[in-house]
Coordinates of C-alpha atoms in Angstrom, one line a residue:
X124 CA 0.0 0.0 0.0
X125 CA 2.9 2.2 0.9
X126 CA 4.7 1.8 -2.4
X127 CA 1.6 2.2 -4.2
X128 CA 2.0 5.8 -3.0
X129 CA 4.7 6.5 -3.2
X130 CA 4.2 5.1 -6.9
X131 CA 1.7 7.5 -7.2
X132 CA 3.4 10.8 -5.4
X133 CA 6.1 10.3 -7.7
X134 CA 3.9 10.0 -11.0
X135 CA 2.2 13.0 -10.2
X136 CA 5.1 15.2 -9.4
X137 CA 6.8 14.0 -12.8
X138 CA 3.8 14.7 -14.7
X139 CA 3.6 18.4 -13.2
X140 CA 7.4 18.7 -13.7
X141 CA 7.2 17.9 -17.0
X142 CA 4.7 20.2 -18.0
X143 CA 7.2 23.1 -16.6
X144 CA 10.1 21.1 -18.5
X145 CA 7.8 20.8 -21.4
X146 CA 7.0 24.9 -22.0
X147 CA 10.5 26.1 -20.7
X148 CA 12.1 24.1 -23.5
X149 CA 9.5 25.0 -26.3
X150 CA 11.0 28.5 -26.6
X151 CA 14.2 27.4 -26.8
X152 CA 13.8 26.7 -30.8
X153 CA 11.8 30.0 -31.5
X154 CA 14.3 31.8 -29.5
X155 CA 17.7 30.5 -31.3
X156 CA 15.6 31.5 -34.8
X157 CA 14.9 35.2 -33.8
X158 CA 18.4 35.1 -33.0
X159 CA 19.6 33.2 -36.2
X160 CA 17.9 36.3 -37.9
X161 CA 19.2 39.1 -35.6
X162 CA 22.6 37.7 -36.4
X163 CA 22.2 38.3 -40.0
X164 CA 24.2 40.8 -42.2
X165 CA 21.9 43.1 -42.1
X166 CA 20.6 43.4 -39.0
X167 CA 24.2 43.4 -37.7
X168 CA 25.3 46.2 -40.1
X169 CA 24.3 48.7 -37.2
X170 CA 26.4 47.4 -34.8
X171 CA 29.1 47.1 -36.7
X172 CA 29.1 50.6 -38.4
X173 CA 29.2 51.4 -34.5
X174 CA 31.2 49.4 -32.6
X175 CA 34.4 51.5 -33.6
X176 CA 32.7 54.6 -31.8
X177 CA 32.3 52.6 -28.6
X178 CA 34.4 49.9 -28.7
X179 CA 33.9 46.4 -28.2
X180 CA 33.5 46.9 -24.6
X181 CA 31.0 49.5 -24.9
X182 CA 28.9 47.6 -27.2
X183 CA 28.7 44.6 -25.4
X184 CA 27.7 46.5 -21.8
X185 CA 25.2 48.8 -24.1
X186 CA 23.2 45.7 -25.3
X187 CA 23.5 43.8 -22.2
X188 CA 22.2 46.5 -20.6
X189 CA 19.4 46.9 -23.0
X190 CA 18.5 43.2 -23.5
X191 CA 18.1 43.1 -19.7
X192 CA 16.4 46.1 -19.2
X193 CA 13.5 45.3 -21.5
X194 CA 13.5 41.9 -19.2
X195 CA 13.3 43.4 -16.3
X196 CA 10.7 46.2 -17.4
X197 CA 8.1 43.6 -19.0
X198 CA 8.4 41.5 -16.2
X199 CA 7.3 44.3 -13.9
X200 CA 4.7 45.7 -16.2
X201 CA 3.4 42.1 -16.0
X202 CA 3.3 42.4 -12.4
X203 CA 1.4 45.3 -12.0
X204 CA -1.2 44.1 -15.0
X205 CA -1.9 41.0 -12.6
X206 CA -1.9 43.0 -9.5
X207 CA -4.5 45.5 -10.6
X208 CA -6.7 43.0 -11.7
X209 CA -6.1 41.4 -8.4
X210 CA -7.0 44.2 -7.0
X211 CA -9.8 45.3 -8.4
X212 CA -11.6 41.6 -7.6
X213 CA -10.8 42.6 -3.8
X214 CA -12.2 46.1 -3.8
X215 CA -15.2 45.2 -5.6
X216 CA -15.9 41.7 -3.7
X217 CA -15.7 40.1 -6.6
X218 CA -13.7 37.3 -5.5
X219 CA -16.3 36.5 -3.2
X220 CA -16.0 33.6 -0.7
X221 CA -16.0 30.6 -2.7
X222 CA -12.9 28.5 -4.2
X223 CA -14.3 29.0 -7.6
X224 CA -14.6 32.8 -7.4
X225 CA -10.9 32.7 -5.9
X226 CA -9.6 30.6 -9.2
X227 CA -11.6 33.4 -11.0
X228 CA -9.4 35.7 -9.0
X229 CA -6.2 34.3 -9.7
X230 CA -6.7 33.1 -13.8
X231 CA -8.0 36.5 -14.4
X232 CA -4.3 37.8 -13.1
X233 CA -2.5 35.3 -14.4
X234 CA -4.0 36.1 -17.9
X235 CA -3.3 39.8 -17.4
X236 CA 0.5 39.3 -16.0
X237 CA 1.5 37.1 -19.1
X238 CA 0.0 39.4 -21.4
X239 CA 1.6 42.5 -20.0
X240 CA 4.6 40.7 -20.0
X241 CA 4.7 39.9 -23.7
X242 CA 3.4 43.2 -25.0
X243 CA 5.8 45.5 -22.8
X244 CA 8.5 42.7 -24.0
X245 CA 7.3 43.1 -27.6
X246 CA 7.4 47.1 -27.6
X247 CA 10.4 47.9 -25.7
X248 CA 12.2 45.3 -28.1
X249 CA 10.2 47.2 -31.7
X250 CA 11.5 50.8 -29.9
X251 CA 15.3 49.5 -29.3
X252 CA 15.4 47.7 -32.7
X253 CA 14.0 51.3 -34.2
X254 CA 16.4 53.6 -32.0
X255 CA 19.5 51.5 -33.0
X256 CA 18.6 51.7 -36.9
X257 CA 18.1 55.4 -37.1
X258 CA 20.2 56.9 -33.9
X259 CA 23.1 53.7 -33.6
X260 CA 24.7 53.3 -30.4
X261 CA 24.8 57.0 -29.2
X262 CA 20.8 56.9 -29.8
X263 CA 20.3 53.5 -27.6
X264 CA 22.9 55.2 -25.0
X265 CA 20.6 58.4 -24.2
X266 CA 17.7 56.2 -24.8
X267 CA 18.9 54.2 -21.9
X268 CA 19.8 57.0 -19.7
X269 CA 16.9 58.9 -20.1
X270 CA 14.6 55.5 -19.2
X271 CA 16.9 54.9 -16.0
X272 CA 17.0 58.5 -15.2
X273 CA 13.1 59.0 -14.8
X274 CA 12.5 55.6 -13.5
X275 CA 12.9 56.8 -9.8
X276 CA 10.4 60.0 -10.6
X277 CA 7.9 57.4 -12.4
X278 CA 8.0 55.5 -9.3
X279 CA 6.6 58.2 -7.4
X280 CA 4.1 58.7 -9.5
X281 CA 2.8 55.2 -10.0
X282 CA 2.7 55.3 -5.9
X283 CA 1.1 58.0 -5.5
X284 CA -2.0 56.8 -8.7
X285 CA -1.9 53.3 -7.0
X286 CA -2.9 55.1 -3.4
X287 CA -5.5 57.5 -5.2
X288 CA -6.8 54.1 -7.1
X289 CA -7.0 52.4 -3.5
X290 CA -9.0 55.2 -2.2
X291 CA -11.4 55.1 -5.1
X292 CA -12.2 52.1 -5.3
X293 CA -14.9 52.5 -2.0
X294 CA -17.3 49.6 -3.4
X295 CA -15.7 46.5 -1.7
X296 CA -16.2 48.4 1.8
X297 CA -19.4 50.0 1.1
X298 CA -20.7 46.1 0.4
X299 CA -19.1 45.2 3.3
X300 CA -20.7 47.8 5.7
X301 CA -24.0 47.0 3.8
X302 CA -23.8 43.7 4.4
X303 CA -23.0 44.5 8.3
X304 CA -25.7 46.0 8.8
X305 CA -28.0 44.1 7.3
X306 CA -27.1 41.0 9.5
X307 CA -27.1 43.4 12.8
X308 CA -30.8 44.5 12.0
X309 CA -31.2 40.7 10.8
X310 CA -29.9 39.8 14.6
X311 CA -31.8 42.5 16.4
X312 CA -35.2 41.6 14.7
X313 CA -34.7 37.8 15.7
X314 CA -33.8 38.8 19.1
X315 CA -37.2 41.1 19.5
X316 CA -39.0 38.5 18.2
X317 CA -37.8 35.4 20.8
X318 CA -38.1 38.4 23.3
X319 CA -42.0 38.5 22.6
X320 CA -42.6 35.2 22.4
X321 CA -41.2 34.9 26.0
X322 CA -42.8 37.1 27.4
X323 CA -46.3 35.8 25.6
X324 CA -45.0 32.2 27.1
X325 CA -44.6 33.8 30.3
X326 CA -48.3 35.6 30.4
X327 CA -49.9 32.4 29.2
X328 CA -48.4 30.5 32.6
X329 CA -49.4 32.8 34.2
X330 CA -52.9 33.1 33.8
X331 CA -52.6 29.7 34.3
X332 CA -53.7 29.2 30.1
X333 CA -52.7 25.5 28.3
X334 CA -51.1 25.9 24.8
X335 CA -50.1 23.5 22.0
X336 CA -46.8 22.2 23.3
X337 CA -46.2 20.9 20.0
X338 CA -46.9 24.1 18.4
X339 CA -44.2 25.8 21.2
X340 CA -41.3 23.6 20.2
X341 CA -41.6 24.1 16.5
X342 CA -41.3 27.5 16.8
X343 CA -38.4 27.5 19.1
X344 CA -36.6 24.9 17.0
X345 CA -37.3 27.1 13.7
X346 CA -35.7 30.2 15.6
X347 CA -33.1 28.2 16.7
X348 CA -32.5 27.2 13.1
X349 CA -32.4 31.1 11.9
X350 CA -29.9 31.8 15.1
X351 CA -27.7 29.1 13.6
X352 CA -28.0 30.4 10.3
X353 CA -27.7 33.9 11.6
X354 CA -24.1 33.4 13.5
X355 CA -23.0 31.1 10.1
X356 CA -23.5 33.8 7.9
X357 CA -21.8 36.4 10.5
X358 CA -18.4 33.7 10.8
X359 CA -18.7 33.4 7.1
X360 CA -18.4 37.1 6.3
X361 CA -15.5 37.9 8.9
X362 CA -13.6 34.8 7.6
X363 CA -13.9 36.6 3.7
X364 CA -13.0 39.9 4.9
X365 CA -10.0 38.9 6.7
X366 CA -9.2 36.3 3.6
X367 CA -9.4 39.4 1.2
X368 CA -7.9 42.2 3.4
X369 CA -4.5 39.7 4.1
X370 CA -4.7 39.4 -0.2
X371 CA -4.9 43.3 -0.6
X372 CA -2.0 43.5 1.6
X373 CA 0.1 41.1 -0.2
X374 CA -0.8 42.5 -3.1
X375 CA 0.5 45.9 -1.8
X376 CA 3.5 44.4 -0.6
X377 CA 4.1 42.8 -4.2
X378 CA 3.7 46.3 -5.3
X379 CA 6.1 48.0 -3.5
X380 CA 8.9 45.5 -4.2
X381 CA 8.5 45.3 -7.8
X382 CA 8.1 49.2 -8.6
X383 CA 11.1 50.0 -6.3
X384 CA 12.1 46.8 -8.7
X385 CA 11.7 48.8 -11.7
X386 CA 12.8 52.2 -10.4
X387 CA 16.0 51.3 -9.3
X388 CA 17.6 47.6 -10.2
X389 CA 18.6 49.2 -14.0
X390 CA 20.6 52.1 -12.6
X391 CA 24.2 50.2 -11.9
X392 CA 24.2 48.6 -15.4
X393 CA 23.5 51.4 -17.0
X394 CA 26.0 53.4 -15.5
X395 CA 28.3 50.6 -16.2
X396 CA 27.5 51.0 -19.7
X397 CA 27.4 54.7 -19.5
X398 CA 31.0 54.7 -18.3
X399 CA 32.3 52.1 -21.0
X400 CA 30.7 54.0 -23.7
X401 CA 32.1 57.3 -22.9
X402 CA 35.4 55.5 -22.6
X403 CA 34.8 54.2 -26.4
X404 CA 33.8 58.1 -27.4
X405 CA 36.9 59.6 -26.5
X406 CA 38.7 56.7 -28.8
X407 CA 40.0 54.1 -25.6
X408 CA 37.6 51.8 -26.9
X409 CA 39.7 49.4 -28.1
X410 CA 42.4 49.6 -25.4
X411 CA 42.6 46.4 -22.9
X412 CA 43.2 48.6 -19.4
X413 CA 39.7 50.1 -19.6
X414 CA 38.9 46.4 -19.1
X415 CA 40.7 46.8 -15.2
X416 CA 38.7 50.5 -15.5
X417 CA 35.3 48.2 -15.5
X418 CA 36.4 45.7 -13.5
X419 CA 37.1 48.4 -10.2
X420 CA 33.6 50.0 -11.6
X421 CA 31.7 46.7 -10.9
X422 CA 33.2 46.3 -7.8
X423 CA 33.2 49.4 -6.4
X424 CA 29.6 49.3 -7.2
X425 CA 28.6 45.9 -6.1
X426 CA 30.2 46.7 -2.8
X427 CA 28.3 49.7 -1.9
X428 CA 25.1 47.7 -2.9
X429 CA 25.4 44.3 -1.3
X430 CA 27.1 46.2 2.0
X431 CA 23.8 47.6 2.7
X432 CA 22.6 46.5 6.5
X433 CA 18.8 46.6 4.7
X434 CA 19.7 44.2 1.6
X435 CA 16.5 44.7 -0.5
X436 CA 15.0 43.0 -3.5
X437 CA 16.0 45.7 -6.4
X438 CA 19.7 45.5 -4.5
X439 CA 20.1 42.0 -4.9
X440 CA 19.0 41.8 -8.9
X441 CA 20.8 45.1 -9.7
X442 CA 23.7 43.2 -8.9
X443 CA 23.2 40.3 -10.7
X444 CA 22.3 42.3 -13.8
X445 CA 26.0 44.6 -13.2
X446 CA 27.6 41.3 -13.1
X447 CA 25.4 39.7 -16.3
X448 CA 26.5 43.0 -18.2
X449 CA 29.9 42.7 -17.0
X450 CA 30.2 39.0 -18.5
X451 CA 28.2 39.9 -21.8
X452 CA 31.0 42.7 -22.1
X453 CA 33.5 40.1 -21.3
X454 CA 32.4 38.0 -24.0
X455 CA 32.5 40.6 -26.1
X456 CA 35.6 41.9 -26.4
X457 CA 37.1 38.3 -25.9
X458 CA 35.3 37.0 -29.2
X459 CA 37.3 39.7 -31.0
X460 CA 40.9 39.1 -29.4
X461 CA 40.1 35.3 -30.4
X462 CA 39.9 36.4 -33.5
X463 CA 42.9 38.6 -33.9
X464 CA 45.1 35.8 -32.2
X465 CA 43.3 33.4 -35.1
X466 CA 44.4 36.0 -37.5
X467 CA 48.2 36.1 -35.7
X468 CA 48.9 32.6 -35.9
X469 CA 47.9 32.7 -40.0
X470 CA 50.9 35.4 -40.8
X471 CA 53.1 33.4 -42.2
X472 CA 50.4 30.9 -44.2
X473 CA 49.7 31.4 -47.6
X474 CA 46.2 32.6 -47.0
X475 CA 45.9 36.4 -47.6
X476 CA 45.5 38.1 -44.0
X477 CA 45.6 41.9 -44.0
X478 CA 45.1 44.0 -41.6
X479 CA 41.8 45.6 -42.9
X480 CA 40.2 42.2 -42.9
X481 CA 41.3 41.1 -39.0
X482 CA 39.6 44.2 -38.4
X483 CA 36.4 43.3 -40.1
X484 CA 36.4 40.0 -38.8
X485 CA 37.1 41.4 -34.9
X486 CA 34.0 43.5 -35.1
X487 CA 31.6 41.1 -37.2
X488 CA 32.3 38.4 -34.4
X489 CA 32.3 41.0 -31.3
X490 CA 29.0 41.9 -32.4
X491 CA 27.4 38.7 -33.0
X492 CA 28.8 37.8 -29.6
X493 CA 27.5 40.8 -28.0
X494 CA 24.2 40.4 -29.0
X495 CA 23.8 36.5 -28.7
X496 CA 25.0 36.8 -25.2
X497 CA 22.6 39.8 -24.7
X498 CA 20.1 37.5 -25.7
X499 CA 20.8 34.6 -23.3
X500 CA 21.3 36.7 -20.4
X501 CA 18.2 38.4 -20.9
X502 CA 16.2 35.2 -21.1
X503 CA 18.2 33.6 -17.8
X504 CA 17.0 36.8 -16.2
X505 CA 13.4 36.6 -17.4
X506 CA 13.2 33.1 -16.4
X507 CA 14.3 33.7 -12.9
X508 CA 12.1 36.5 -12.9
X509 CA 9.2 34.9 -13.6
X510 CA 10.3 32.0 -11.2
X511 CA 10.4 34.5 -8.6
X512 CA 6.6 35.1 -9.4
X513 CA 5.6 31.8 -9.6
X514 CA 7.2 30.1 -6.1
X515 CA 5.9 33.0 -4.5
X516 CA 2.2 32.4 -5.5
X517 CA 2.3 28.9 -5.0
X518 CA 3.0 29.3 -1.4
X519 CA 0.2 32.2 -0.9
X520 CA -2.4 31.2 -3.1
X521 CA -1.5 27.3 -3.2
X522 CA -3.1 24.9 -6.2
X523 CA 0.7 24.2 -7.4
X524 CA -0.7 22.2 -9.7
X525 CA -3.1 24.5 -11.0
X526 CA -0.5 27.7 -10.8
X527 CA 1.7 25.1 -13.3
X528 CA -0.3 24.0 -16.2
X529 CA -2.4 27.6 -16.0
X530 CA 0.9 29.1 -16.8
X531 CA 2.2 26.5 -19.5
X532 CA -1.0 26.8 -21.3
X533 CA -1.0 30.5 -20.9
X534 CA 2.9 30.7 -22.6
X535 CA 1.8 28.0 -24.7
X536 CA -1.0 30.3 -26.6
X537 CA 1.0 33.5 -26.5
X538 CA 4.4 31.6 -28.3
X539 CA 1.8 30.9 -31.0
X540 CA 0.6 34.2 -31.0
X541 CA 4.3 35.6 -31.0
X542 CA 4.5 32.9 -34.5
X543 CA 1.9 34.0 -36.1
X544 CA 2.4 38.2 -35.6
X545 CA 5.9 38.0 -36.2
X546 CA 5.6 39.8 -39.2
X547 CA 4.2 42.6 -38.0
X548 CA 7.0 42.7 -34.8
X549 CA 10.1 42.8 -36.5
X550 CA 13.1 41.4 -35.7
X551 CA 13.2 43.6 -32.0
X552 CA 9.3 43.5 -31.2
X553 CA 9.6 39.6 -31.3
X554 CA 12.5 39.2 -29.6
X555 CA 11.2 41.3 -26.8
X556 CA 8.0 39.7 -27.1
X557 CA 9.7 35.7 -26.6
X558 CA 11.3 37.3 -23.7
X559 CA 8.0 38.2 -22.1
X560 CA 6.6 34.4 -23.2
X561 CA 9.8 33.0 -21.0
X562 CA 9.3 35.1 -17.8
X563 CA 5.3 32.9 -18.2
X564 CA 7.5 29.4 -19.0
X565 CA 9.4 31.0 -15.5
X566 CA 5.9 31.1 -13.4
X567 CA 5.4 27.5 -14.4
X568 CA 8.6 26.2 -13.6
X569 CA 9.0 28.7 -10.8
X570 CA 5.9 26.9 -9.5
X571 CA 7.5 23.3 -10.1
X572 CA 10.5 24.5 -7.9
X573 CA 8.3 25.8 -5.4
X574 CA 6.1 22.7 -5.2
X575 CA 9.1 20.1 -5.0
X576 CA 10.8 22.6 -2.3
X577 CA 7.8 22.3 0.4
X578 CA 6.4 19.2 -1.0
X579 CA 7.4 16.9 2.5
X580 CA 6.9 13.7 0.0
X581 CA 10.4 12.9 -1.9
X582 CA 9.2 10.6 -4.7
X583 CA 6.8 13.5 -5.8
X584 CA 10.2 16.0 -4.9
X585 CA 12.0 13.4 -7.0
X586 CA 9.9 13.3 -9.8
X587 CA 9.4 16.5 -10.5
X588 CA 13.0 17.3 -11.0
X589 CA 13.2 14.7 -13.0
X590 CA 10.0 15.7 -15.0
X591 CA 11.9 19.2 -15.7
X592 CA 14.5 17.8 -16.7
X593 CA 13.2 15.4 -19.3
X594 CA 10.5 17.7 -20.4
X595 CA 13.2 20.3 -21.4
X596 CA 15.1 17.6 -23.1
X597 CA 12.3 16.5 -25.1
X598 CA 10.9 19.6 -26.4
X599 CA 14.2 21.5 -26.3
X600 CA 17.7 20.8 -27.9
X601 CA 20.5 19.2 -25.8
X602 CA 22.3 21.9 -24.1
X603 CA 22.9 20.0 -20.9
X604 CA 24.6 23.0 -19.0
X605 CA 22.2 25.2 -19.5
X606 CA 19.1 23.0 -18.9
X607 CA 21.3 22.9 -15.4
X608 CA 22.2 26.5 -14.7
X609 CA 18.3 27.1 -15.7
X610 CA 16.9 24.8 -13.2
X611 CA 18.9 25.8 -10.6
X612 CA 18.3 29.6 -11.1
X613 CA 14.4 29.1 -11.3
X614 CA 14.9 27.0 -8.1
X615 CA 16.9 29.8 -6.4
X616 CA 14.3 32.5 -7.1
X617 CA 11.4 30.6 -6.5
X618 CA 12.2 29.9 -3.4
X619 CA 13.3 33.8 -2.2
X620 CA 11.5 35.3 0.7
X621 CA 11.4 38.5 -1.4
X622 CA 8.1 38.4 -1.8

């Protein structure tokens, strides 16, 4: 009987996990195709027109910093899609007190959340692609600064509607006090009437009168009844008012994190890539001891940050994205001295190597490397993101496997709908918009991790791993390493107490 389930724990947390390992590897083929095309000659032509005005260093922090601000920013706009919604089902009572209302509650978010992701995704990606076709590098630069630069004062703003919202939205307590009152007057009447019917009990013994006993104890069971159903419906409406006042406050808490989030996790990498551009601009692009220059930057950066005594949220991913820009720059400029030591070693072969053509070669593969590696940070990020969404909600609002398959099928729809309008996105919009359909494949297996972390029942622990795994394996393509860094990343951030 015990291995039956066990048997059966197992099953069922393989199935789950491989529904999360089934969507997170779906997007890996559309992904590497957008990229396939972004790599081409022509949409590389702008970055390598510019990468001699900002060096390979420059250009690798600039789209790093790009890739993973549009990640970060759809991801966010998601959030606050889903928690409106959310909010607007508590304020109104529209949740009610039933299960099904609740799922109502939390689909209706869901839905919202994936598709704010995936259209903030798709326009911030159509705007970039547009600003580094007709501006270059020095357009996506002030394009970048300006966005971090009145983040902080958008904040304030969006705090400030979000209160004003809060205040409006008077219905959910005015049906509350309604409904108050009506079950005091409801109370007060019932007590009047038992009142009376005492005291006519009362007179009647007195006056020494018979009466139907029968009649007497089928009127004192039916009040009895309406008491019952009096002091159910009283517990009933206290229990959903302290149910939705505890979601409103998570809600607001969610809020808080993930606009200071927005407001504030961009602002080291783009001062990183601020920095490294500015060193490009003046010509020291190309020179290897701007290299140590970023290197003290990150540091010096990343200390004041993580040195805080009140480590918050936006700290803690602001650093991580410094360091992601840091490596993409990395990358960069190390694709381009691979090259040139390539081109060394063939001096004295036959082949014609000149020095105009190491050069062309250097910055063709810098800025394929750049923006590949932009790419794949920014969906790591998204991911984790959206992990950190979904382990959250699975804990709150429980239903893990509800929260996983809502969220597969969810991204499952929208990567169709990504195929089908790619047309109209262009290269940018639909890179930005896959982004957006990861950070939902991140709820779901955000929601695996989550499920497999608390579950106390290792074969179902077991088999969900092993369900992500395999699921990924199947759908995707065989990039072992990464399958493993992913896992482990969406099992890090679903698991954070940020939230």
């Amino acid at each position: 009987m015990m291995w039956k389930k066990k048997t059966k724990e197992a099953t069922i947390g393989f199935a789950l996990g491989a529904v999360g390992g089934f969507i997170m590897g779906a997007t890996e083929d559309p992904v590497d195709r957008t990229l396939s095309a972004m790599t081409s000659a022509s949409q590389l032509k702008p970055l390598i027109d510019d990468i001699k005005t900002v060096g390979a260093l420059g250009l690798g922090t600039l789209m790093g910093a790009s890739a993973l601000t549009i990640a970060m920013t759809s991801v966010v706009a998601g959030v606050i899609m889903a928690a409106v919604v959310s909010s607007v089902f508590v304020t109104t009572r529209s949740c009610g007190t039933t299960q099904k209302n609740y799922a109502n509650l939390w689909a209706s978010a869901g839905l919202a959340g994936a598709l704010g992701t995936t259209l903030s995704g798709a326009t911030l990606g159509f705007f970039i692609e547009m600003i580094v076709n007709n501006s270059g590098m020095i357009g996506l630069l002030c394009a970048l600064s300006i966005f971090s630069i009145l983040k902080p004062p958008l904040r304030f703003v969006f705090n400030v509607l979000w209160k004003q919202g809060e205040a409006c939205c008077t219905q959910g307590s005015v049906v509350w006090e309604t409904e108050r009152k009506e079950l005091e007057i409801s109370d007060l009447e019932q007590r009047e009437r038992v009142a009376v019917q005492i005291e006519e009990r009362i007179l009647t013994i007195n006056n020494g009168r018979n009466t139907a006993e029968t009649e007497d104890m089928m009127t004192w069971a039916t009040e009895r009844k309406l008491r019952e159903k009096l002091e159910r419906k009283k517990t009933e409406a206290e229990e959903a008012q302290i149910k939705q006042r505890t979601l409103q406050d998570w809600i607001k808490t969610v809020m808080v994190k993930y606009v200071d989030f927005l407001a504030f996790s961009g602002i080291p990498m783009t001062v990183v890539a601020v920095v490294t551009s500015l060193f490009g601009l003046f010509g020291y692009g190309g020179h290897h001891y701007v290299f140590i220059a970023l290197i003290a930057l990150v540091a010096v950066i990343g200390y004041l940050i993580l040195k805080s005594s009140d480590l918050k949220f936006w700290m803690l991913i602001g650093s991580m994205g410094m360091l992601a820009t840091f490596v993409i720059a990395m990358l960069t400029v190390q694709a381009g001295d691979e090259v040139n030591k390539t081109a060394m070693n063939l001096r004295g072969q036959p082949q014609d190597v000149n020095g105009k053509s190491i050069n062309d070669r250097m910055t063709d593969r810098c800025s394929r490397e750049a923006l590949k590696t932009a790419i794949i940070g920014a969906k790591l990020c998204q991911l984790s993101l959206g992990a950190a969404v979904g382990g959250p909600l699975v804990r709150h609002a429980g239903g893990g496997g509800k929260v996983i398959v809502g969220a597969a099928i969810v991204a499952l729809g929208l990567l169709g709908g990504v195929e089908i309008l790619s047309p109209v996105l262009g290269k940018g919009g639909e890179a930005g918009a896959l982004l957006g359909v990861v950070g939902t494949c991140g709820v779901s297996v955000g929601a695996v991790a989550a499920m497999a972390g608390q579950c106390s029942s290792w074969p179902r622990t077991l088999g969900a791993i092993t369900g992500v795994i395999i699921g990924t394996l199947a759908m995707g393509k065989l990039h072992i390493v990464m399958i493993g860094v992913q896992v482990i990343v969406a099992y890090i951030f679903a698991m954070n107490n940020a939230l």
